[in-house]
Coordinates of C-alpha atoms in Angstrom, one line a residue:
M1 CA 75.8 93.2 -147.7
E2 CA 73.8 96.0 -149.2
K3 CA 74.9 99.4 -150.6
S4 CA 74.3 102.9 -149.2
V5 CA 73.8 106.2 -151.1
N6 CA 75.3 108.2 -148.2
V7 CA 78.6 110.0 -148.7
I8 CA 80.5 110.2 -145.3
D9 CA 84.0 111.6 -144.8
Y10 CA 85.3 108.4 -143.1
K11 CA 88.7 108.0 -141.6
P12 CA 90.4 105.2 -143.6
L13 CA 90.6 101.8 -141.9
P14 CA 94.2 100.4 -142.0
A15 CA 94.6 97.5 -144.4
D16 CA 96.2 95.4 -141.7
G17 CA 92.8 95.1 -139.7
S18 CA 94.2 96.9 -136.7
Q19 CA 91.1 99.2 -136.4
I20 CA 87.4 99.0 -136.7
R21 CA 84.7 101.6 -136.7
L22 CA 82.0 101.8 -134.0
V23 CA 79.0 104.0 -133.6
A24 CA 78.1 105.8 -130.4
I25 CA 74.4 106.3 -130.1
L26 CA 74.1 109.5 -128.1
P27 CA 71.5 109.7 -125.2
G28 CA 68.2 111.2 -125.9
E29 CA 64.4 111.1 -125.3
E30 CA 62.2 108.8 -127.4
S31 CA 60.7 111.6 -129.4
E32 CA 64.1 113.3 -130.2
K33 CA 66.0 112.9 -133.5
V34 CA 68.6 110.1 -133.4
E35 CA 72.2 111.4 -133.1
C36 CA 75.3 109.2 -133.5
I37 CA 79.0 109.6 -133.8
V38 CA 81.2 107.1 -135.8
D39 CA 84.9 106.8 -135.1
N40 CA 87.8 104.3 -135.5
F41 CA 88.9 102.2 -132.6
P42 CA 92.0 99.9 -132.0
F43 CA 91.1 96.3 -132.9
A44 CA 94.3 94.2 -132.6
G45 CA 96.2 92.3 -129.9
D46 CA 95.1 93.1 -126.4
N47 CA 93.0 95.9 -127.6
I48 CA 90.4 93.5 -128.9
G49 CA 89.7 92.1 -125.4
D50 CA 89.6 95.6 -123.9
L51 CA 87.2 97.0 -126.3
E52 CA 83.6 96.9 -124.9
Y53 CA 81.0 97.1 -127.7
E54 CA 77.8 95.5 -128.8
A55 CA 76.9 94.4 -132.3
L56 CA 73.6 94.9 -134.1
S57 CA 71.9 92.2 -136.2
Y58 CA 69.1 93.4 -138.2
V59 CA 67.6 93.7 -141.7
W60 CA 68.4 96.8 -143.7
G61 CA 64.9 97.3 -145.1
T62 CA 64.1 99.1 -148.3
A63 CA 67.2 101.3 -149.2
T64 CA 65.0 103.9 -151.0
I65 CA 62.8 104.6 -147.9
T66 CA 64.9 106.5 -145.4
I67 CA 64.7 108.8 -142.4
P68 CA 67.5 111.3 -141.6
I69 CA 69.6 110.9 -138.5
S70 CA 72.6 112.9 -137.4
L71 CA 76.0 111.3 -137.9
N72 CA 79.1 113.2 -136.8
G73 CA 76.9 116.4 -137.0
Q74 CA 75.9 115.7 -140.6
P75 CA 72.7 114.4 -142.1
F76 CA 72.7 110.6 -142.8
Q77 CA 69.9 108.8 -144.5
A78 CA 69.1 105.7 -142.5
T79 CA 66.7 103.1 -143.7
T80 CA 63.5 103.2 -141.7
N81 CA 64.3 99.9 -140.0
L82 CA 67.8 101.0 -138.9
E83 CA 66.5 104.3 -137.7
A84 CA 63.8 102.5 -135.6
A85 CA 66.5 100.2 -134.2
L86 CA 68.7 103.0 -133.2
R87 CA 65.8 104.8 -131.6
A88 CA 64.7 101.7 -129.7
L89 CA 68.2 101.0 -128.5
R90 CA 69.1 104.6 -127.5
L91 CA 69.6 105.1 -123.7
Q92 CA 68.2 108.2 -122.0
D93 CA 71.3 109.1 -120.0
D94 CA 74.4 107.4 -121.5
E95 CA 76.0 106.6 -124.9
R96 CA 75.8 103.2 -126.3
L97 CA 78.7 101.8 -128.4
I98 CA 77.6 99.5 -131.2
W99 CA 78.9 98.0 -134.4
M100 CA 76.5 97.9 -137.4
D101 CA 77.4 97.3 -141.0
A102 CA 75.4 100.1 -142.7
I103 CA 77.4 102.8 -140.9
C104 CA 80.6 101.1 -139.7
I105 CA 81.6 100.0 -143.2
N106 CA 82.0 102.6 -146.0
Q107 CA 79.4 101.1 -148.3
N108 CA 80.6 103.2 -151.2
S109 CA 84.1 101.7 -151.2
I110 CA 84.3 98.2 -152.8
Q111 CA 87.8 97.8 -151.4
E112 CA 86.7 98.4 -147.9
R113 CA 83.6 96.3 -148.2
N114 CA 85.8 93.4 -149.4
Q115 CA 88.2 94.0 -146.5
E116 CA 85.6 94.3 -143.7
V117 CA 83.3 91.5 -144.9
R118 CA 86.2 89.1 -144.6
R119 CA 86.4 89.8 -140.8
M120 CA 82.7 90.2 -139.9
G121 CA 82.8 86.9 -138.1
E122 CA 85.7 88.2 -135.9
I123 CA 83.7 91.4 -135.2
Y124 CA 80.6 89.5 -134.0
R125 CA 82.7 86.9 -132.0
H126 CA 84.4 89.6 -130.0
A127 CA 81.3 91.7 -129.3
R128 CA 80.2 91.8 -125.7
H129 CA 76.6 91.2 -126.7
V130 CA 74.6 90.9 -129.9
I131 CA 71.3 92.7 -130.2
V132 CA 68.8 91.4 -132.7
W133 CA 66.3 94.0 -134.0
L134 CA 63.2 92.2 -135.3
G135 CA 61.3 95.4 -135.9
S136 CA 58.4 97.3 -134.4
E137 CA 55.2 95.5 -133.2
I138 CA 53.5 96.4 -136.5
E139 CA 55.4 96.4 -139.7
P140 CA 54.3 96.5 -143.4
G141 CA 53.6 93.1 -144.8
D142 CA 53.0 91.6 -141.4
V143 CA 50.9 88.5 -140.8
P144 CA 47.6 90.2 -139.8
V145 CA 46.8 89.6 -136.1
Q146 CA 43.8 91.3 -134.4
G147 CA 43.9 92.8 -130.9
D148 CA 46.4 94.9 -128.9
R149 CA 49.6 94.0 -126.9
V150 CA 50.6 91.6 -129.7
A151 CA 54.3 91.7 -128.8
E152 CA 53.5 91.2 -125.1
K153 CA 51.2 88.2 -125.8
T154 CA 53.8 86.7 -128.1
Y155 CA 56.5 87.2 -125.4
D156 CA 54.4 85.4 -122.8
L157 CA 53.6 82.5 -125.2
L158 CA 57.2 82.0 -126.1
N159 CA 58.2 82.0 -122.5
S160 CA 55.6 79.4 -121.7
L161 CA 56.8 77.2 -124.5
A162 CA 60.4 77.7 -123.4
S163 CA 59.4 76.2 -120.0
A164 CA 58.0 73.0 -121.5
S165 CA 59.7 69.8 -120.3
S166 CA 62.1 68.3 -123.0
E167 CA 60.9 64.9 -121.8
D168 CA 57.3 65.6 -122.9
A169 CA 57.0 65.6 -126.7
E170 CA 53.4 66.9 -126.5
A171 CA 53.9 69.7 -123.9
A172 CA 53.8 72.5 -126.5
A173 CA 50.4 71.3 -127.8
R174 CA 48.9 71.5 -124.3
I175 CA 50.4 75.0 -123.8
M176 CA 48.8 76.1 -127.0
D177 CA 45.5 74.6 -126.0
R178 CA 45.6 76.4 -122.7
T179 CA 45.7 79.7 -124.4
G180 CA 42.0 79.1 -125.2
N181 CA 42.4 80.0 -128.8
V182 CA 44.9 77.8 -130.6
A183 CA 44.3 79.5 -134.0
Y184 CA 45.1 82.9 -132.5
A185 CA 48.2 81.6 -130.8
L186 CA 49.4 80.2 -134.1
K187 CA 48.9 83.6 -135.7
L188 CA 51.0 85.3 -132.9
L189 CA 53.8 82.8 -133.6
L190 CA 53.6 83.0 -137.3
K191 CA 53.7 86.8 -137.2
F192 CA 56.8 86.6 -135.0
F193 CA 58.7 84.0 -137.0
S194 CA 57.7 85.6 -140.3
R195 CA 59.9 88.6 -139.6
P196 CA 62.5 88.9 -142.4
W197 CA 65.4 88.7 -139.9
F198 CA 64.8 84.9 -139.6
M199 CA 65.4 84.4 -143.4
R200 CA 68.4 86.7 -143.8
V201 CA 71.7 85.0 -144.7
W202 CA 74.0 87.3 -142.7
I203 CA 72.2 86.7 -139.4
L204 CA 73.5 83.1 -139.2
Q205 CA 77.1 84.0 -138.4
E206 CA 75.9 87.1 -136.4
I207 CA 73.9 84.9 -134.0
A208 CA 76.1 81.8 -134.2
L209 CA 79.2 83.6 -133.2
A210 CA 77.6 85.8 -130.5
K211 CA 78.7 85.3 -126.9
T212 CA 75.1 86.2 -125.8
A213 CA 72.2 87.6 -127.8
T214 CA 68.8 89.3 -127.1
L215 CA 66.0 89.7 -129.6
V216 CA 64.0 92.9 -129.5
Y217 CA 60.4 92.7 -130.8
G218 CA 58.6 96.0 -130.4
K219 CA 59.1 96.9 -126.8
R220 CA 59.7 93.3 -125.7
R221 CA 63.0 91.4 -125.4
I222 CA 63.7 87.7 -125.2
G223 CA 67.0 86.0 -124.9
W224 CA 68.2 83.8 -127.7
D225 CA 68.6 80.8 -125.4
Q226 CA 64.9 81.3 -124.3
L227 CA 63.7 81.5 -127.9
A228 CA 65.8 78.3 -128.8
Q229 CA 64.0 76.4 -126.0
A230 CA 60.6 77.6 -127.3
T231 CA 61.5 76.5 -130.8
N232 CA 62.6 73.1 -129.5
A233 CA 59.3 72.6 -127.7
L234 CA 57.5 73.3 -131.0
R235 CA 59.8 71.1 -133.0
R236 CA 59.1 68.1 -130.8
L237 CA 55.6 68.2 -132.1
Q238 CA 56.6 67.4 -135.7
L239 CA 56.6 63.6 -135.3
G240 CA 53.4 63.3 -133.3
L241 CA 49.7 63.9 -133.7
H242 CA 50.2 67.7 -133.6
T243 CA 52.6 68.0 -136.4
H244 CA 50.3 70.6 -138.0
L245 CA 51.0 73.0 -135.1
W246 CA 54.8 72.8 -135.9
R247 CA 54.2 73.4 -139.6
M248 CA 51.7 76.2 -139.1
S249 CA 53.7 78.1 -136.5
G250 CA 56.4 79.1 -138.8
A251 CA 59.0 78.1 -136.2
G252 CA 61.0 76.2 -138.8
R253 CA 62.6 79.5 -139.7
A254 CA 64.0 79.9 -136.2
D255 CA 64.9 76.2 -136.2
R256 CA 67.2 76.7 -139.2
V257 CA 69.0 79.5 -137.5
Q258 CA 69.3 77.5 -134.3
R259 CA 70.9 74.5 -136.2
C260 CA 73.6 76.9 -137.4
W261 CA 74.0 78.2 -133.9
M262 CA 74.3 74.7 -132.5
R263 CA 76.7 73.7 -135.2
A264 CA 79.0 76.7 -134.4
R265 CA 78.9 75.9 -130.7
A266 CA 79.7 72.2 -131.3
A267 CA 82.6 73.1 -133.6
S268 CA 84.1 75.5 -131.1
Q269 CA 84.1 72.7 -128.5
Q270 CA 85.3 69.9 -130.8
D271 CA 88.7 68.5 -129.8
G272 CA 89.0 65.7 -132.3
P273 CA 89.5 65.8 -136.1
R274 CA 87.3 68.2 -137.9
P275 CA 85.4 67.4 -141.1
S276 CA 87.0 68.5 -144.3
I277 CA 86.7 72.2 -145.3
Y278 CA 84.7 71.1 -148.3
F279 CA 82.1 69.0 -146.3
E280 CA 81.9 71.8 -143.8
L281 CA 81.1 74.4 -146.4
A282 CA 78.7 72.1 -148.2
D283 CA 76.8 71.5 -145.0
L284 CA 76.5 75.2 -144.4
L285 CA 75.5 75.9 -147.9
W286 CA 72.9 73.2 -147.8
Q287 CA 71.4 74.4 -144.4
T288 CA 71.2 78.0 -145.7
R289 CA 69.8 77.4 -149.2
F290 CA 66.4 79.1 -148.2
C291 CA 68.0 82.2 -146.8
E292 CA 67.5 85.6 -148.4
R293 CA 69.8 88.4 -149.4
T294 CA 69.7 91.5 -151.5
E295 CA 73.3 91.3 -152.8
P296 CA 73.5 87.9 -154.6
R297 CA 77.2 87.3 -153.8
D298 CA 76.3 87.3 -150.1
R299 CA 74.9 83.9 -150.6
L300 CA 78.5 82.7 -150.2
Y301 CA 80.2 85.7 -148.5
G302 CA 77.5 85.7 -145.7
I303 CA 78.5 82.3 -144.3
L304 CA 82.3 82.2 -144.9
G305 CA 82.8 83.5 -141.3
L306 CA 81.3 80.2 -140.0
V307 CA 83.8 78.0 -141.8
K308 CA 86.9 77.0 -139.9
G309 CA 90.1 76.4 -141.8
D310 CA 91.9 78.2 -144.6
I311 CA 89.0 79.7 -146.5
P312 CA 90.7 83.1 -146.8
K313 CA 93.5 81.5 -148.7
E314 CA 91.2 79.9 -151.3
K315 CA 91.5 82.0 -154.5
L316 CA 88.3 80.6 -155.9
L317 CA 86.4 81.8 -152.9
E318 CA 88.0 85.2 -152.4
I319 CA 85.6 88.0 -151.4
D320 CA 85.3 90.4 -154.2
Y321 CA 82.2 92.5 -154.9
M322 CA 83.5 93.4 -158.3
K323 CA 83.5 89.8 -159.5
P324 CA 80.6 88.9 -161.8
V325 CA 77.9 87.1 -159.9
A326 CA 77.8 84.0 -162.2
D327 CA 81.6 83.7 -161.8
V328 CA 81.3 83.6 -158.0
F329 CA 78.9 80.6 -158.1
R330 CA 80.8 78.9 -161.0
D331 CA 84.0 79.1 -159.0
L332 CA 82.3 77.9 -155.8
S333 CA 80.9 74.9 -157.7
I334 CA 84.3 74.1 -159.1
F335 CA 85.9 74.4 -155.7
M336 CA 83.3 72.0 -154.2
I337 CA 83.5 69.4 -157.0
Q338 CA 87.3 69.4 -156.9
G339 CA 86.9 68.7 -153.1
G340 CA 84.8 65.6 -153.7
M341 CA 81.4 67.3 -153.2
L342 CA 80.0 66.4 -156.7
S343 CA 76.6 65.1 -155.4
H344 CA 76.2 68.2 -153.1
V345 CA 76.7 70.5 -156.1
L346 CA 74.5 68.7 -158.6
C347 CA 71.7 68.1 -156.1
S348 CA 71.6 71.8 -155.4
V349 CA 70.9 72.8 -159.0
T350 CA 67.3 74.1 -158.9
G351 CA 67.3 76.8 -161.5
S352 CA 69.3 78.7 -164.0
M353 CA 71.2 82.0 -164.0
D354 CA 72.5 84.0 -166.9
D355 CA 76.1 83.1 -167.8
L356 CA 76.1 80.2 -165.2
P357 CA 76.9 76.7 -166.7
S358 CA 74.0 74.2 -166.2
W359 CA 76.0 72.1 -163.8
A360 CA 76.8 75.0 -161.5
T361 CA 74.5 76.1 -158.7
T362 CA 73.7 79.2 -156.7
W363 CA 72.7 76.9 -153.7
S364 CA 69.5 78.8 -153.4
T365 CA 65.8 78.2 -153.5
T366 CA 62.6 79.5 -151.9
L367 CA 59.8 77.6 -150.1
G368 CA 56.5 78.5 -148.5
E369 CA 56.5 77.5 -144.9
H370 CA 52.8 77.0 -144.5
P371 CA 51.6 74.4 -147.1
I372 CA 47.8 75.1 -146.7
R373 CA 48.1 78.9 -146.5
D374 CA 51.0 79.8 -148.8
G375 CA 50.9 76.9 -151.3
S376 CA 54.3 75.9 -152.6
V377 CA 56.5 78.4 -154.3
A378 CA 59.4 76.1 -155.1
S379 CA 60.6 72.6 -154.6
K380 CA 62.6 71.0 -151.9
L381 CA 64.6 67.8 -152.0
S382 CA 63.4 64.6 -150.4
M383 CA 64.9 63.0 -147.3
G384 CA 66.0 60.1 -149.6
I385 CA 68.0 62.3 -152.0
E386 CA 69.5 64.3 -149.1
T387 CA 70.6 61.1 -147.5
Y388 CA 72.2 59.5 -150.5
M389 CA 73.7 62.8 -151.6
Q390 CA 76.0 62.5 -148.7
I391 CA 76.0 58.8 -148.1
Y392 CA 79.8 58.5 -148.4
Q393 CA 80.3 61.2 -145.8
L394 CA 77.7 59.7 -143.5
E395 CA 79.3 56.2 -143.7
G396 CA 82.8 57.7 -143.3
I397 CA 84.2 56.2 -146.5
E398 CA 86.0 57.8 -149.4
P399 CA 83.9 58.0 -152.6
P400 CA 85.4 56.4 -155.8
P401 CA 87.7 59.0 -157.4
N402 CA 86.3 61.0 -160.3
P403 CA 88.5 64.0 -160.8
P404 CA 86.8 66.6 -163.1
L405 CA 88.3 67.9 -166.2
L406 CA 87.6 71.6 -166.9
S407 CA 87.6 73.4 -170.2
T408 CA 90.0 76.4 -170.5
D409 CA 87.1 78.8 -170.0
F410 CA 85.8 76.9 -167.0
R411 CA 82.4 76.5 -168.5
Q412 CA 82.5 72.8 -169.4
I413 CA 83.2 70.0 -167.0
T414 CA 83.9 66.3 -167.9
I415 CA 83.3 63.5 -165.5
K416 CA 83.0 59.8 -165.8
G417 CA 79.6 58.1 -165.6
R418 CA 77.1 56.1 -167.6
I419 CA 73.7 56.8 -169.3
F420 CA 71.1 54.2 -168.4
D421 CA 68.5 53.6 -171.1
A422 CA 69.8 55.3 -174.2
Y423 CA 66.3 56.0 -175.4
G424 CA 65.6 58.2 -172.3
I425 CA 62.4 59.3 -170.8
W426 CA 59.3 58.2 -172.7
H427 CA 56.4 59.3 -170.3
I428 CA 56.1 62.3 -168.0
G429 CA 53.3 62.8 -165.5
R430 CA 51.2 65.7 -166.4
R431 CA 51.2 69.1 -164.5
F432 CA 48.0 70.1 -162.7
E433 CA 46.4 73.4 -162.4
P434 CA 46.7 75.2 -159.1
V435 CA 43.9 74.9 -156.6
A436 CA 42.6 77.9 -154.8
I437 CA 43.4 76.2 -151.4
K438 CA 42.0 79.0 -149.2
D439 CA 38.5 78.4 -150.6
V440 CA 38.5 74.6 -150.4
S441 CA 37.5 72.4 -147.4
I442 CA 39.8 69.7 -146.2
D443 CA 37.3 67.0 -147.5
D444 CA 37.2 68.6 -150.9
L445 CA 41.0 69.0 -150.9
A446 CA 41.4 65.3 -150.1
R447 CA 39.1 64.3 -153.0
I448 CA 41.0 66.6 -155.4
Y449 CA 44.4 65.1 -154.3
R450 CA 43.0 61.5 -154.5
A451 CA 41.8 62.2 -158.1
R452 CA 45.2 63.6 -159.1
L453 CA 47.2 60.7 -157.7
I454 CA 44.9 58.2 -159.3
E455 CA 45.1 60.2 -162.6
W456 CA 48.9 59.9 -162.5
E457 CA 48.7 56.2 -161.9
D458 CA 46.2 55.7 -164.8
E459 CA 48.3 57.7 -167.1
M460 CA 51.3 55.6 -166.3
E461 CA 49.3 52.4 -166.7
R462 CA 48.3 53.3 -170.3
Q463 CA 52.0 53.7 -171.4
P464 CA 53.5 50.6 -173.1
C465 CA 56.9 51.6 -171.7
A466 CA 55.6 51.1 -168.2
H467 CA 55.0 47.4 -169.0
E468 CA 58.6 46.7 -170.1
R469 CA 60.0 46.1 -166.6
F470 CA 57.1 45.4 -164.3
K471 CA 54.7 42.8 -165.6
T472 CA 51.6 43.1 -163.3
Q473 CA 49.5 46.1 -162.5
A474 CA 50.2 45.7 -158.8
E475 CA 54.0 45.7 -159.4
R476 CA 53.7 48.8 -161.6
R477 CA 51.7 50.7 -159.0
E478 CA 54.1 49.8 -156.2
A479 CA 57.1 50.8 -158.3
W480 CA 55.3 54.1 -159.2
K481 CA 54.6 54.8 -155.6
H482 CA 58.3 54.3 -154.6
A483 CA 59.5 56.5 -157.5
L484 CA 57.0 59.3 -156.6
L485 CA 57.6 59.3 -152.9
H486 CA 61.4 58.8 -153.2
E487 CA 61.4 55.5 -151.3
L488 CA 63.0 52.2 -151.8
P489 CA 61.4 48.7 -152.1
G490 CA 60.8 47.4 -148.6
D491 CA 60.4 50.8 -147.0
R492 CA 57.4 51.0 -144.7
T493 CA 56.7 54.7 -144.0
E494 CA 53.7 56.7 -142.8
T495 CA 53.9 58.7 -146.1
A496 CA 53.5 55.4 -148.1
Q497 CA 50.5 54.5 -145.9
N498 CA 48.9 57.9 -146.5
Y499 CA 49.5 57.5 -150.2
D500 CA 47.8 54.1 -150.1
M501 CA 44.8 55.5 -148.2
L502 CA 44.3 58.3 -150.7
T503 CA 44.6 56.0 -153.7
D504 CA 42.5 53.2 -152.3
R505 CA 39.9 52.8 -155.1
E506 CA 37.7 50.3 -153.2
N507 CA 37.0 52.4 -150.0
E508 CA 35.7 55.9 -149.4
L509 CA 38.0 58.5 -147.9
P510 CA 37.5 59.1 -144.2
S511 CA 36.0 62.5 -143.4
A512 CA 38.1 65.2 -141.8
R513 CA 35.4 65.7 -139.2
D514 CA 35.6 62.0 -138.2
S515 CA 39.3 61.4 -138.5
A516 CA 42.5 63.4 -138.0
L517 CA 44.1 60.8 -140.4
I518 CA 42.9 62.6 -143.5
M519 CA 44.2 66.0 -142.3
R520 CA 47.6 64.5 -141.5
A521 CA 47.7 62.7 -144.8
I522 CA 47.0 65.9 -146.7
V523 CA 49.6 68.0 -144.9
D524 CA 52.1 65.2 -145.2
L525 CA 51.8 64.7 -149.0
M526 CA 51.6 68.5 -149.6
S527 CA 54.8 69.0 -147.8
I528 CA 56.4 66.3 -149.9
L529 CA 54.8 66.7 -153.3
G530 CA 53.7 70.4 -153.1
S531 CA 50.4 72.0 -152.8
H532 CA 49.6 71.4 -156.4
Y533 CA 51.9 68.4 -156.9
E534 CA 54.5 70.6 -158.5
F535 CA 57.5 69.5 -156.5
R536 CA 58.1 66.4 -158.5
R537 CA 57.5 65.2 -162.0
P538 CA 57.1 61.4 -162.3
F539 CA 58.4 59.7 -165.4
V540 CA 59.0 56.3 -167.1
T541 CA 62.0 55.6 -169.4
M542 CA 61.6 53.7 -172.7
L543 CA 62.8 50.5 -171.0
G544 CA 60.5 50.8 -168.0
Q545 CA 62.6 52.5 -165.3
M546 CA 60.2 54.5 -163.1
G547 CA 61.4 57.7 -161.4
S548 CA 60.6 61.3 -160.5
T549 CA 62.5 64.5 -160.5
G550 CA 64.3 65.7 -157.3
T551 CA 62.9 69.2 -157.8
N552 CA 60.3 70.8 -160.0
C553 CA 62.7 71.0 -162.9
D554 CA 61.5 71.2 -166.5
V555 CA 62.0 67.6 -167.6
H556 CA 61.6 66.7 -171.3
F557 CA 61.0 63.6 -173.4
E558 CA 64.2 61.8 -174.2
D559 CA 66.1 63.3 -171.3
K560 CA 68.6 60.7 -170.2
V561 CA 69.0 59.2 -166.7
C562 CA 72.7 59.1 -165.7
L563 CA 74.9 58.0 -162.8
F564 CA 78.3 59.5 -162.2
V565 CA 81.2 57.6 -160.5
G566 CA 81.4 58.8 -156.9
S567 CA 77.7 59.8 -156.6
A568 CA 74.9 57.6 -155.3
V569 CA 72.1 59.8 -156.7
P570 CA 70.9 59.6 -160.4
Y571 CA 70.6 62.6 -162.6
L572 CA 68.8 63.9 -165.6
L573 CA 70.7 65.1 -168.6
R574 CA 69.6 66.7 -171.9
P575 CA 71.5 65.7 -175.0
V576 CA 73.2 68.6 -176.9
D577 CA 75.6 66.6 -179.0
Q578 CA 75.6 62.9 -178.0
A579 CA 78.2 62.0 -180.6
H580 CA 80.7 64.1 -178.6
G581 CA 79.2 63.3 -175.2
L582 CA 77.9 66.9 -174.6
Y583 CA 74.8 67.3 -172.3
R584 CA 73.0 70.0 -170.4
F585 CA 72.4 69.2 -166.8
V586 CA 68.7 69.2 -165.8
G587 CA 68.6 68.0 -162.2
C588 CA 68.8 65.2 -159.8
C589 CA 66.2 62.5 -159.7
W590 CA 65.0 59.4 -157.9
V591 CA 65.0 56.0 -159.7
P592 CA 64.8 53.3 -157.0
G593 CA 66.7 50.7 -159.0
L594 CA 69.7 53.1 -159.6
V595 CA 70.0 54.7 -156.1
N596 CA 73.3 53.9 -154.4
L597 CA 74.3 51.6 -157.3
D598 CA 77.9 50.4 -157.1
M599 CA 79.2 51.8 -160.3
V600 CA 82.8 50.6 -159.8
E601 CA 81.7 47.0 -159.0
G602 CA 79.4 47.0 -162.1
Q603 CA 82.4 47.9 -164.3
R604 CA 84.6 45.3 -162.6
R605 CA 82.1 42.6 -163.4
G606 CA 81.8 43.8 -167.0
F607 CA 78.1 45.0 -166.7
W608 CA 79.1 48.4 -168.3
E609 CA 81.9 50.8 -169.2
F610 CA 82.3 54.3 -167.9
K611 CA 82.1 57.1 -170.5
D612 CA 83.4 60.6 -170.4
I613 CA 80.3 62.9 -170.0
T614 CA 80.7 66.6 -170.6
L615 CA 78.3 69.0 -169.0
I616 CA 78.0 72.5 -170.5

């Protein structure tokens, strides 16, 4: 929720929630100035069902670039995107009654913002229809696409994709091929899916709770259900020969929104027992960690309307735009850890924030969608860590209890666990310089990636610590591969086969011209390791445990590998005062021999004792 510089003489909204404000867009011709009236309407009891209004879902745009409209006969500075939306939605011969946050909430009143944000889910749930404004056909910062009628061509392509049979996994590839120019079709899709709306955190509840929704793109409109079908057709390509079409279309952004939409639909129809409020919130936070917002507190506040249960009664999660940002995320982390979501919290730590303890998380990161075009701007967790992060919930069993102890200032948390290998990390794989990917052919890229993977292997092989646990070169290289790819011994995956092909020292690489295998291998490994292999840092401990970081965290020599009771994922800690058990949390990691280790059984058999470990 962003803030406005406008000063409007609003009628106060009752604190009991019995009224809302709605905007009437007055009729007018396309060239005329936008005129609106904002007023209070009853919104309680039977009045809710009788009130016919639509709700607008959009991106505010830059707050400092505005266009004046008329609101209640007075000038009102609307952002250019809001003014364009109002102009596009205005009818020629009738008023249109719409709810929109920028005008219907007094943005200069923190008290009112707190009050109205708490019930935004209810507002969108009761709207007759939700209108999604994606913007005009041409917007600043757009993916460049040559030619005219871009919105119309995109609309036609999406409708064709929506008609693809769900029984035919490759149907979308043939539809793209029939356009006669697959590269141009991909640009149309990427331009569409790159609109900021798809990455905004607030839109998730706005679309998930909508009775019906329509997306407006320039002068074209497409129903949400239709877009969801088109996205499904593209998603079906991700496991086949045309996975690059899925990745390069940018449709993953819409897919994330759709998953939230499907989740909300399934929850509303669920008759049986619901998951705990903690797991439900953790699932939502995890799904939305790539979403964007201008107001940092909206990372949490923007999704609370999707959580069923007694969230409004939780003091730690109370909506308060006066609360310091670091305290919002610290309290959210405490709430989740107290609810048994220790792994979810710690695996979500990807960076630091001023005044935020090292063990607390903002549940946020950013990631380039297009590995060859964008490169990688941040890391993402592997499927392995994501699975074992929630293994207890997936298997339907209670994790071993490990209640946290909090310091009086809530900045230190003490939990039981064990440090494995007291000497810590003794070797770290080097970082590589970024490659100018746009200027490099696929064949040259394959040779660069091969050289880097082999260089990492050779570095490891020269370390005495790598010989402590694995005695043969073949054993060490296999263990290194499992650690780097976040796999377990015995796994047989396509990624492992791609790794073996790229690191095969006895045979030449196949040419991209002769084999699609090399293209798929490069895209696969780039999506997992990063365009410059920056997603993970491989390491070896003093006693020969091989692993790699879960994210591109700044791992140091002598960082310790740790397991906590009730978590199946290993973690990296940095000693602050080992004599008193004080550590700074670094991040999650993958050490095949420690993943899903039964800590309680190990203590019962006398293999180790738990220690109190305090994170600061």
